[in-house]
Short mmCIF file of C-alpha atoms and ligand atoms in Angstrom, two decimals:
data_model
loop_
_atom_site.label_atom_id
_atom_site.label_comp_id
_atom_site.label_asym_id
_atom_site.label_seq_id
_atom_site.Cartn_x
_atom_site.Cartn_y
_atom_site.Cartn_z
CA MET E 161 149.01 51.83 83.63
CA PRO E 162 145.19 52.36 83.13
CA ARG E 163 143.50 50.17 80.45
CA GLN E 164 141.73 52.05 77.68
CA THR E 165 138.84 51.27 75.12
CA ILE E 166 139.86 52.67 72.01
CA ASN E 167 137.33 52.03 69.14
CA PRO E 168 139.36 51.02 66.33
CA TYR E 169 136.95 52.63 63.81
CA THR E 170 136.92 56.13 65.05
CA ASN E 171 140.30 56.13 67.05
CA GLU E 172 138.04 57.50 70.15
CA VAL E 173 139.20 56.82 73.79
CA LEU E 174 135.71 55.40 75.03
CA LYS E 175 136.52 54.51 78.30
CA THR E 176 139.52 54.03 80.90
CA PHE E 177 139.86 51.55 83.69
CA GLU E 178 142.17 51.43 86.46
CA ASP E 179 144.63 48.47 87.07
CA ALA E 180 143.70 46.46 90.34
CA THR E 181 145.39 47.16 93.47
CA ASP E 182 147.08 44.26 95.35
CA GLN E 183 144.69 44.30 97.69
CA GLN E 184 141.78 43.90 95.16
CA ILE E 185 143.64 40.67 93.75
CA GLU E 186 144.07 39.56 97.26
CA THR E 187 140.19 40.03 97.61
CA ALA E 188 139.46 38.28 94.45
CA LEU E 189 141.44 35.36 95.53
CA ALA E 190 140.12 34.95 98.88
CA THR E 191 136.56 35.28 97.42
CA ALA E 192 137.14 32.56 94.61
CA ASP E 193 138.97 30.19 97.08
CA ASN E 194 136.01 30.75 99.98
CA LEU E 195 133.33 30.03 96.98
CA TYR E 196 135.50 26.75 95.81
CA ARG E 197 135.38 25.41 99.57
CA LYS E 198 131.62 26.26 99.59
CA MET E 199 130.98 24.50 96.19
CA LYS E 200 133.08 21.46 97.20
CA PRO E 201 130.34 19.68 99.14
CA GLN E 202 127.59 20.62 96.68
CA ALA E 203 125.99 18.50 94.05
CA ILE E 204 126.93 19.39 90.53
CA SER E 205 123.23 19.57 89.84
CA ASP E 206 122.91 22.39 92.16
CA ARG E 207 124.83 24.51 89.50
CA THR E 208 122.96 23.63 86.64
CA GLU E 209 119.89 25.94 86.78
CA THR E 210 122.30 28.81 87.86
CA LEU E 211 124.40 27.97 84.51
CA HIS E 212 120.83 28.15 82.48
CA LYS E 213 119.94 31.19 84.13
CA ILE E 214 123.78 32.64 83.13
CA ALA E 215 122.67 31.75 79.41
CA GLN E 216 119.63 33.45 79.78
CA GLY E 217 121.23 36.88 81.33
CA ILE E 218 123.60 36.65 78.31
CA ARG E 219 120.76 36.43 75.79
CA ASP E 220 118.79 39.22 77.49
CA HIS E 221 121.88 41.43 77.39
CA ALA E 222 122.69 40.56 74.02
CA GLN E 223 122.48 43.62 72.31
CA GLU E 224 124.29 45.59 74.62
CA LEU E 225 127.03 43.02 74.99
CA ALA E 226 127.52 42.94 71.10
CA GLU E 227 127.63 46.74 71.00
CA ILE E 228 130.35 46.82 73.35
CA ALA E 229 132.36 44.40 71.58
CA THR E 230 131.74 45.86 68.18
CA ARG E 231 132.84 49.28 69.64
CA GLU E 232 135.88 48.18 71.67
CA MET E 233 137.58 45.77 69.17
CA GLY E 234 135.70 46.62 66.00
CA LYS E 235 134.12 43.49 64.86
CA LEU E 236 131.17 43.53 62.71
CA ILE E 237 127.72 43.80 64.75
CA ALA E 238 126.53 40.58 63.18
CA GLU E 239 129.48 38.81 64.24
CA SER E 240 129.42 39.98 67.85
CA LYS E 241 125.92 38.99 68.05
CA GLY E 242 126.69 35.56 66.90
CA GLU E 243 129.50 35.42 69.46
CA VAL E 244 127.05 36.48 72.28
CA GLU E 245 124.55 33.74 71.21
CA LEU E 246 127.38 30.91 71.23
CA CYS E 247 128.33 31.91 74.62
CA ALA E 248 124.75 31.32 75.63
CA ILE E 249 124.69 28.14 73.78
CA ILE E 250 128.01 26.91 75.47
CA ALA E 251 126.38 27.77 78.79
CA ASP E 252 123.32 25.72 78.13
CA TYR E 253 125.38 22.96 76.85
CA PHE E 254 127.64 22.28 80.07
CA ALA E 255 124.44 22.97 82.23
CA ASP E 256 122.81 20.14 80.63
CA HIS E 257 125.81 17.64 80.06
CA ALA E 258 128.46 18.08 82.68
CA GLU E 259 127.10 16.15 85.46
CA ALA E 260 126.68 13.25 83.51
CA MET E 261 130.14 13.58 81.92
CA LEU E 262 131.62 14.18 85.82
CA GLN E 263 129.99 10.87 87.36
CA PRO E 264 132.40 8.42 88.82
CA THR E 265 133.36 5.46 86.37
CA THR E 266 134.33 1.91 87.36
CA LEU E 267 137.25 0.58 85.59
CA GLN E 268 137.72 -3.01 84.57
CA SER E 269 140.93 -4.02 86.78
CA GLN E 270 142.82 -7.00 88.13
CA VAL E 271 142.87 -5.20 91.38
CA THR E 272 141.24 -6.67 94.53
CA GLY E 273 138.08 -4.49 95.14
CA GLU E 274 136.31 -2.20 93.08
CA ALA E 275 138.34 0.58 90.98
CA LYS E 276 136.53 3.97 90.42
CA VAL E 277 137.64 7.34 89.09
CA TYR E 278 135.83 10.31 90.71
CA ARG E 279 136.05 13.60 89.17
CA HIS E 280 136.64 16.55 91.80
CA ALA E 281 136.94 20.30 91.56
CA THR E 282 140.36 21.39 92.13
CA GLY E 283 140.30 25.00 93.05
CA VAL E 284 140.62 28.47 91.41
CA ILE E 285 141.68 28.59 87.94
CA LEU E 286 143.22 31.58 86.05
CA ALA E 287 142.31 32.34 82.75
CA VAL E 288 144.56 34.68 80.53
CA GLU E 289 142.42 35.43 77.43
CA PRO E 290 142.85 37.51 74.18
CA TRP E 291 140.70 40.14 72.58
CA ASN E 292 139.59 38.45 69.49
CA PHE E 293 136.52 36.84 70.89
CA PRO E 294 135.98 38.93 73.92
CA TYR E 295 133.19 36.99 75.41
CA TYR E 296 133.56 33.50 73.88
CA GLN E 297 137.16 32.97 74.96
CA ILE E 298 135.67 33.54 78.64
CA MET E 299 132.91 31.22 78.47
CA ARG E 300 134.90 28.36 77.06
CA VAL E 301 136.86 28.41 80.37
CA PHE E 302 133.99 29.62 82.62
CA ALA E 303 131.25 27.19 81.78
CA PRO E 304 132.74 23.82 82.29
CA ASN E 305 134.87 24.98 85.27
CA PHE E 306 131.77 26.48 87.04
CA MET E 307 130.10 23.02 86.75
CA VAL E 308 132.98 21.38 87.83
CA GLY E 309 133.31 23.63 90.96
CA ASN E 310 136.30 25.66 90.06
CA PRO E 311 135.73 29.56 90.40
CA MET E 312 137.75 31.49 87.67
CA ILE E 313 139.64 34.49 87.70
CA LEU E 314 139.82 36.32 84.31
CA ARG E 315 142.92 38.20 83.24
CA ASP E 316 141.90 39.86 79.84
CA ALA E 317 143.40 41.47 77.05
CA ALA E 318 144.73 45.12 77.74
CA ASN E 319 142.42 46.64 74.73
CA ILE E 320 139.12 44.97 75.84
CA PRO E 321 138.49 46.12 79.48
CA TRP E 322 135.20 47.06 78.98
CA SER E 323 133.87 43.69 77.31
CA ALA E 324 135.64 41.84 80.06
CA GLN E 325 133.93 43.80 82.91
CA ALA E 326 130.69 43.69 81.13
CA PHE E 327 130.61 40.22 80.60
CA ALA E 328 131.43 39.22 84.10
CA ASP E 329 128.78 41.52 85.45
CA VAL E 330 126.10 40.07 83.11
CA VAL E 331 127.34 36.68 84.60
CA LEU E 332 126.99 37.87 88.24
CA GLU E 333 123.61 39.58 87.93
CA SER E 334 122.29 36.64 86.23
CA GLY E 335 122.87 34.57 89.49
CA ALA E 336 126.40 33.39 89.41
CA PRO E 337 127.70 33.38 93.11
CA LYS E 338 130.29 35.88 94.06
CA GLY E 339 133.66 34.78 93.11
CA ALA E 340 132.53 32.37 90.41
CA LEU E 341 133.91 34.82 87.62
CA THR E 342 135.97 37.85 88.70
CA ASN E 343 137.56 40.16 86.12
CA VAL E 344 140.82 41.53 87.39
CA PHE E 345 142.85 44.21 85.62
CA MET E 346 146.34 42.76 86.37
CA SER E 347 149.87 43.62 85.06
CA TYR E 348 151.91 40.66 83.77
CA ASP E 349 153.83 40.51 87.20
CA GLN E 350 150.79 40.41 88.83
CA VAL E 351 149.48 37.52 86.78
CA ALA E 352 152.95 35.95 87.71
CA ASP E 353 152.44 36.59 91.25
CA MET E 354 148.97 35.10 91.17
CA ILE E 355 150.05 31.94 89.51
CA ALA E 356 152.39 30.94 92.31
CA ASP E 357 149.56 31.69 94.95
CA PRO E 358 148.66 28.29 96.46
CA ARG E 359 144.89 29.12 95.93
CA ILE E 360 145.28 28.91 92.21
CA GLN E 361 145.52 25.16 90.60
CA GLY E 362 145.82 26.10 87.21
CA VAL E 363 146.08 28.51 84.42
CA ALA E 364 144.21 28.58 81.06
CA LEU E 365 145.94 30.77 78.57
CA THR E 366 144.59 31.67 74.84
CA GLY E 367 146.87 34.03 72.84
CA SER E 368 150.42 34.20 71.14
CA GLU E 369 153.41 31.84 71.38
CA ARG E 370 155.23 34.66 73.10
CA GLY E 371 152.23 35.45 75.81
CA GLY E 372 151.75 31.43 76.34
CA SER E 373 155.27 30.60 76.63
CA SER E 374 155.60 33.11 79.52
CA VAL E 375 152.69 32.13 81.27
CA ALA E 376 153.46 28.44 80.86
CA GLU E 377 156.87 29.06 82.27
CA GLU E 378 155.36 30.58 85.45
CA ALA E 379 152.82 27.69 85.54
CA GLY E 380 155.81 25.25 85.22
CA LYS E 381 157.99 26.91 87.95
CA ASN E 382 155.03 26.64 90.29
CA LEU E 383 154.14 23.22 89.53
CA LYS E 384 150.46 24.32 88.21
CA LYS E 385 148.76 22.70 85.47
CA SER E 386 148.25 24.90 82.16
CA THR E 387 146.39 24.75 78.95
CA LEU E 388 147.65 26.75 76.35
CA GLU E 389 145.48 27.68 73.00
CA LEU E 390 147.78 29.42 70.80
CA GLY E 391 148.35 30.70 67.06
CA GLY E 392 147.85 29.06 63.68
CA GLN E 393 148.66 29.10 60.35
CA ASP E 394 146.00 26.85 59.27
CA VAL E 395 145.52 25.41 55.66
CA PHE E 396 142.80 25.28 53.28
CA ILE E 397 143.70 22.55 50.69
CA VAL E 398 141.59 22.45 47.56
CA LEU E 399 142.17 19.17 45.84
CA ASP E 400 141.56 18.79 41.98
CA ASP E 401 137.88 17.29 42.22
CA ALA E 402 136.91 19.98 44.98
CA ASN E 403 133.47 21.62 44.11
CA MET E 404 134.65 24.88 43.33
CA ALA E 405 131.16 26.71 43.63
CA ASP E 406 131.60 25.80 47.34
CA VAL E 407 135.12 26.57 47.69
CA ASN E 408 134.74 30.16 46.45
CA GLU E 409 131.87 30.57 48.41
CA ILE E 410 133.79 29.51 51.75
CA ALA E 411 137.39 30.73 51.07
CA TRP E 412 137.03 34.25 51.44
CA ARG E 413 135.05 33.99 54.56
CA SER E 414 137.05 31.72 56.17
CA ARG E 415 140.12 34.25 55.70
CA LEU E 416 137.95 37.58 56.49
CA TYR E 417 135.72 36.57 59.28
CA ASN E 418 136.66 38.77 62.21
CA ALA E 419 138.73 40.81 59.85
CA GLY E 420 141.19 37.68 59.64
CA GLN E 421 141.77 37.95 63.26
CA VAL E 422 141.08 34.57 64.19
CA CYS E 423 143.33 31.55 65.32
CA THR E 424 141.46 29.16 62.97
CA SER E 425 141.38 31.42 60.24
CA SER E 426 142.41 29.83 56.61
CA LYS E 427 145.81 31.58 56.45
CA ARG E 428 147.59 29.30 53.74
CA PHE E 429 145.52 28.43 50.78
CA ILE E 430 146.91 25.32 49.13
CA VAL E 431 145.65 24.72 45.69
CA MET E 432 146.17 21.85 43.04
CA ASP E 433 147.25 23.44 39.72
CA SER E 434 144.46 22.25 37.61
CA VAL E 435 142.09 24.73 39.70
CA TYR E 436 144.59 27.27 40.94
CA ASP E 437 143.66 29.98 38.41
CA GLU E 438 139.97 29.57 38.89
CA PHE E 439 140.52 29.71 42.65
CA LEU E 440 142.73 32.86 42.72
CA ASP E 441 140.45 34.74 40.08
CA ASN E 442 137.69 33.99 42.57
CA LEU E 443 139.37 34.75 45.81
CA LYS E 444 140.50 38.10 44.14
CA GLN E 445 136.97 39.01 43.13
CA ASN E 446 135.48 38.01 46.68
CA PHE E 447 138.13 40.30 48.18
CA ALA E 448 137.71 43.10 46.20
CA ALA E 449 133.96 43.08 46.98
CA VAL E 450 134.10 43.59 50.53
CA LYS E 451 132.70 46.83 52.11
CA PRO E 452 134.91 48.44 54.64
CA GLY E 453 133.00 50.68 57.07
CA ASP E 454 131.26 51.30 60.28
CA PRO E 455 131.05 47.78 61.94
CA MET E 456 127.93 48.82 63.71
CA ASP E 457 126.30 49.31 60.20
CA SER E 458 124.78 45.92 58.73
CA ALA E 459 125.78 46.70 55.30
CA THR E 460 129.77 46.72 56.24
CA THR E 461 131.37 43.46 55.32
CA LEU E 462 135.25 44.34 56.28
CA ALA E 463 135.80 45.45 59.97
CA PRO E 464 138.71 47.31 61.09
CA MET E 465 141.48 45.59 62.78
CA ASN E 466 141.36 45.67 66.56
CA THR E 467 144.22 48.03 67.01
CA LYS E 468 146.66 50.51 65.28
CA LYS E 469 149.43 48.46 66.69
CA ALA E 470 147.83 45.34 65.06
CA LYS E 471 147.48 46.87 61.70
CA GLU E 472 151.10 48.32 61.57
CA LYS E 473 152.51 44.64 62.77
CA LEU E 474 150.46 43.18 59.81
CA GLN E 475 151.72 45.44 57.51
CA LYS E 476 155.53 44.75 58.14
CA GLN E 477 155.06 41.36 57.95
CA VAL E 478 153.43 41.95 54.65
CA ASP E 479 156.14 44.23 53.51
CA GLU E 480 158.96 41.65 54.44
CA ALA E 481 157.17 38.85 52.83
CA ILE E 482 157.31 41.03 49.42
CA GLU E 483 160.77 42.02 50.15
CA ALA E 484 161.67 38.25 50.28
CA GLY E 485 160.19 37.87 46.95
CA ALA E 486 156.40 37.23 47.43
CA THR E 487 154.00 38.85 44.71
CA VAL E 488 151.09 40.61 45.50
CA ALA E 489 148.15 39.30 43.71
CA TYR E 490 145.65 41.62 45.19
CA GLY E 491 145.27 44.34 47.79
CA ASN E 492 148.13 45.79 50.11
CA GLU E 493 146.77 49.40 49.22
CA SER E 494 145.43 51.94 51.79
CA TYR E 495 141.77 52.67 52.25
CA ASP E 496 140.90 56.49 52.59
CA LEU E 497 139.61 55.62 56.06
CA GLU E 498 140.54 56.73 59.46
CA GLY E 499 139.72 53.48 61.27
CA GLN E 500 142.33 50.70 61.50
CA PHE E 501 141.33 48.94 58.26
CA PHE E 502 143.61 46.70 56.24
CA MET E 503 142.69 46.09 52.55
CA PRO E 504 142.20 42.21 51.98
CA THR E 505 145.42 41.05 50.41
CA ILE E 506 146.56 37.90 48.43
CA LEU E 507 150.23 37.04 48.56
CA THR E 508 151.67 34.32 46.08
CA ASP E 509 154.94 33.04 45.27
CA ILE E 510 156.20 32.62 48.78
CA ASP E 511 159.39 30.56 48.50
CA ALA E 512 160.61 28.33 51.08
CA ASP E 513 162.98 30.78 52.64
CA ASN E 514 160.56 33.65 52.64
CA PRO E 515 159.84 34.41 56.52
CA ALA E 516 155.76 34.62 55.56
CA ARG E 517 156.07 30.76 55.24
CA HIS E 518 156.51 30.48 58.91
CA THR E 519 154.84 33.57 60.35
CA GLU E 520 151.04 33.65 61.44
CA MET E 521 149.82 36.77 59.72
CA PHE E 522 146.69 37.86 62.06
CA GLY E 523 144.73 39.96 59.75
CA PRO E 524 143.14 39.81 56.55
CA VAL E 525 146.13 38.46 54.44
CA ALA E 526 145.80 35.35 52.23
CA GLN E 527 149.00 33.22 51.24
CA VAL E 528 148.04 31.24 48.17
CA TYR E 529 150.35 28.33 47.23
CA LYS E 530 150.16 26.22 44.03
CA VAL E 531 150.83 22.24 44.28
CA HIS E 532 151.05 19.45 41.95
CA SER E 533 150.06 16.63 43.77
CA GLU E 534 148.33 15.68 46.88
CA ALA E 535 151.46 14.62 48.70
CA GLU E 536 152.87 17.99 47.84
CA ALA E 537 149.86 19.66 49.47
CA ILE E 538 150.17 17.26 52.75
CA GLU E 539 153.78 18.17 52.96
CA LEU E 540 153.36 21.91 52.63
CA ALA E 541 150.43 21.76 55.09
CA ASN E 542 152.72 20.35 57.59
CA ASP E 543 155.58 22.46 56.93
CA SER E 544 154.62 24.57 59.81
CA GLN E 545 155.46 25.21 63.34
CA TYR E 546 151.85 25.24 64.12
CA GLY E 547 149.27 22.74 64.49
CA LEU E 548 145.76 24.20 64.97
CA GLY E 549 143.09 23.47 62.60
CA GLY E 550 142.49 23.24 58.74
CA ILE E 551 140.12 22.69 56.04
CA VAL E 552 140.20 20.53 52.96
CA PHE E 553 137.85 20.48 50.02
CA SER E 554 137.43 17.17 47.99
CA GLY E 555 134.71 15.91 45.54
CA ASP E 556 135.07 12.72 47.58
CA SER E 557 134.32 13.44 51.25
CA ALA E 558 135.77 10.24 52.58
CA HIS E 559 138.92 10.93 50.67
CA GLY E 560 138.72 14.51 52.11
CA GLU E 561 138.49 12.59 55.37
CA GLN E 562 141.61 10.57 54.58
CA VAL E 563 143.71 13.55 53.65
CA ALA E 564 142.43 15.36 56.93
CA THR E 565 143.83 12.77 59.11
CA GLN E 566 147.31 13.30 57.69
CA ILE E 567 147.34 16.73 58.65
CA GLU E 568 149.37 17.64 61.81
CA THR E 569 146.61 19.64 63.48
CA GLY E 570 144.17 19.52 66.50
CA MET E 571 141.06 19.99 64.18
CA VAL E 572 140.20 19.63 60.41
CA PHE E 573 137.03 20.31 58.47
CA VAL E 574 136.20 18.65 55.12
CA ASN E 575 134.03 20.31 52.59
CA ASN E 576 133.04 22.99 55.09
CA PHE E 577 133.80 26.16 57.21
CA MET E 578 135.62 25.58 60.62
CA ALA E 579 133.00 25.80 63.60
CA SER E 580 133.22 25.69 67.10
CA LEU E 581 130.51 24.34 69.25
CA PRO E 582 130.18 23.34 72.83
CA GLU E 583 130.50 19.34 71.89
CA LEU E 584 133.61 19.66 69.71
CA PRO E 585 137.18 19.72 71.39
CA PHE E 586 139.28 22.74 70.53
CA GLY E 587 142.80 22.80 70.78
CA GLY E 588 146.08 21.93 68.73
CA VAL E 589 149.35 20.52 68.87
CA LYS E 590 152.81 21.91 67.99
CA ASN E 591 153.48 25.64 68.78
CA SER E 592 149.74 25.79 68.78
CA GLY E 593 149.66 24.69 72.42
CA TYR E 594 148.42 21.59 74.28
CA GLY E 595 145.32 20.76 76.10
CA ARG E 596 141.74 21.02 74.66
CA GLU E 597 138.91 23.44 75.49
CA LEU E 598 135.19 22.70 75.13
CA SER E 599 133.67 18.91 74.72
CA GLU E 600 134.14 16.34 77.49
CA LEU E 601 137.95 16.63 77.02
CA GLY E 602 137.76 20.76 77.90
CA LEU E 603 135.39 19.68 81.18
CA MET E 604 138.28 17.44 82.72
CA ALA E 605 141.05 20.21 82.01
CA PHE E 606 141.12 21.15 85.70
CA VAL E 607 139.55 17.95 87.22
CA ASN E 608 141.22 15.94 89.73
CA GLU E 609 140.43 12.41 88.45
CA GLN E 610 140.85 10.64 91.53
CA LEU E 611 141.19 6.83 91.70
CA VAL E 612 139.34 5.13 94.75
CA VAL E 613 139.68 1.53 94.76
CA THR E 614 137.47 -0.33 97.51
CA ALA E 615 137.93 -3.64 98.98
CA ASP E 616 136.20 -5.41 101.62
CA LYS E 617 139.61 -6.64 102.95
CA PRO E 618 143.09 -7.47 101.64
CA ASP E 619 143.44 -10.36 99.31
CA PHE E 620 146.77 -11.50 100.58
CA ASP E 621 147.19 -14.12 97.61
CA ASN E 622 147.06 -11.60 94.97
CA MET E 623 149.46 -9.12 96.32
CA ALA E 624 151.17 -7.29 93.46
CA GLY E 625 155.15 -7.13 93.32
CA GLY E 626 155.82 -9.76 95.70
CA LEU E 627 155.72 -7.57 98.56
CA VAL E 628 154.08 -10.38 100.77
CA SER E 629 154.94 -13.70 100.35
CA THR E 630 152.19 -16.36 100.99
CA ASP E 631 154.81 -19.25 101.33
P1 NAP X 176 149.02 37.87 73.42
O1 NAP X 176 149.50 38.95 73.19
O2 NAP X 176 149.58 36.47 73.76
O3 NAP X 176 147.79 37.92 74.53
C1 NAP X 176 146.98 37.24 74.98
C2 NAP X 176 146.80 37.28 76.45
O4 NAP X 176 147.72 36.99 77.33
C3 NAP X 176 146.40 38.97 76.56
O5 NAP X 176 145.58 39.10 77.90
C4 NAP X 176 147.82 39.31 77.32
O6 NAP X 176 147.64 40.44 77.74
C5 NAP X 176 148.22 38.35 77.93
N1 NAP X 176 149.80 38.22 78.08
C6 NAP X 176 150.60 38.33 76.98
N2 NAP X 176 151.86 38.08 77.83
C7 NAP X 176 151.39 38.17 79.03
C8 NAP X 176 152.64 37.64 80.04
N3 NAP X 176 153.78 37.40 79.88
N4 NAP X 176 152.14 37.47 81.21
C9 NAP X 176 150.51 37.70 81.51
N5 NAP X 176 149.86 37.88 80.64
C10 NAP X 176 150.26 37.90 79.25
O7 NAP X 176 148.19 37.32 72.19
P2 NAP X 176 147.35 38.40 71.07
O8 NAP X 176 148.51 38.42 70.26
O9 NAP X 176 146.65 39.38 71.75
O10 NAP X 176 146.27 37.42 70.59
C11 NAP X 176 146.30 36.95 69.38
C12 NAP X 176 146.81 35.33 69.52
O11 NAP X 176 146.14 34.43 69.99
C13 NAP X 176 146.99 34.81 67.88
O12 NAP X 176 148.21 34.01 67.82
C14 NAP X 176 146.23 33.89 67.83
O13 NAP X 176 146.09 32.91 66.91
C15 NAP X 176 145.76 33.11 69.24
N6 NAP X 176 144.37 32.87 69.77
C16 NAP X 176 144.48 31.48 69.63
C17 NAP X 176 143.26 30.97 70.00
C18 NAP X 176 143.06 29.52 70.22
O14 NAP X 176 142.22 28.84 70.56
N7 NAP X 176 144.14 28.60 69.98
C19 NAP X 176 141.93 31.71 70.07
C20 NAP X 176 142.15 33.11 69.60
C21 NAP X 176 143.33 33.53 69.66
P3 NAP X 176 147.88 42.01 77.25
O15 NAP X 176 146.64 42.26 76.25
O16 NAP X 176 148.02 42.91 78.21
O17 NAP X 176 149.04 41.95 76.71
#
């Protein structure tokens, strides 16, 4: 089925894109594999300048790329611009730091000779990416793997073909060699076939548990390495000594940024009883103050959701939560607007048996829980199948840090908004996936960490395991 760009603010079909033929897929694979072989003998530093040029190319096309993302998936234009700049920052970071991180390291060992770990490219990587950050998701995998020497084939979400193609075009036009990043409009079956192809050496997926387990199953069947960046039900814990002015400023933003469609959005607010009423009043006021409208207009503060289907799914989840006993503390009404807007909504009184308790609500809906002790807050935070991120607000940041370390997630920020930067590892535990993107950990995701032990001659006196007797 051809992919369509549907503007979620106007519901207009802006563009259509044909699916790739099997021949186009074969060409993409062959080109990427040839590039892998060509890059293999090159020095890593040979790619530094190209990646800086890609960063510059992205900056040169910032306005155009931002407008495409906003028109295609609805995010506020200022947020689109921020995302484009973050892509350039990520590219610059890996251009500057990857070479040093990929140097061979010498191990302290009892072995005869010198033990070193070399870090080599492994081959073509497939990246299956979601729509919520149309460019950043691509760059998280592309930049590190480009420096490693692993070409990347991109299979992006069905509703953002325009962004995917525009980004791949800018990367290529900025000087990337052909095959370094190839966008291919593939069906699920074609993705499975590609994973099975011996030229593919790994697959990175960001998306839902459903998508993640399907793709990981194919990877497992074919013995391919995979990384999964999946959903979350991140907490925002407010301890009783928290600076409430800061909390009130950050809480609504951490839920409504990108219309609430962020894996690390704060989805569960866990608030100590002493500050609960103040917190809830402020959250209501801040939710009520947002201005839905044209996401291209800088005065708009609430974007539409990315598709009609996403909005309907969220409404169903909210309806089910209410039916199971949740209270609507704010919102859950309709706006008189054509676009896919969802009124920011606050749910409270979510009991342990309410399905909302274990549901990722991927839109502007906040679940707020009252707790009576810090231990209860931590227990509730960890009562989730997910383990992605989280935020803790405490008047004592050292104490906040102690609480943070007890939360079973991959990332926690104390007394601040969550941020994603190239030097910080990004990823989760439990059903939020495995592996990390960005940072040195992300750079190594699809690297062959090859052990080479070099001796001048065998040491027969110290052969391990008794295989050689010197008696
Ligand atoms: P999704 O349905 O899993 O889609 C993600 C990507 O996987 C899309 O390209 C999708 O293609 C593809 N896909 C899904 N099933 C597939 C299959 N069986 N074979 C091949 N490809 C498949 O996820 P979503 O609902 O659009 O995205 C939102 C989810 O992503 C949320 O749960 C969010 O928390 C998570 N997320 C996580 C992170 C992170 O870093 N941890 C970041 C952003 C988002 P189609 O579009 O064609 O279905």
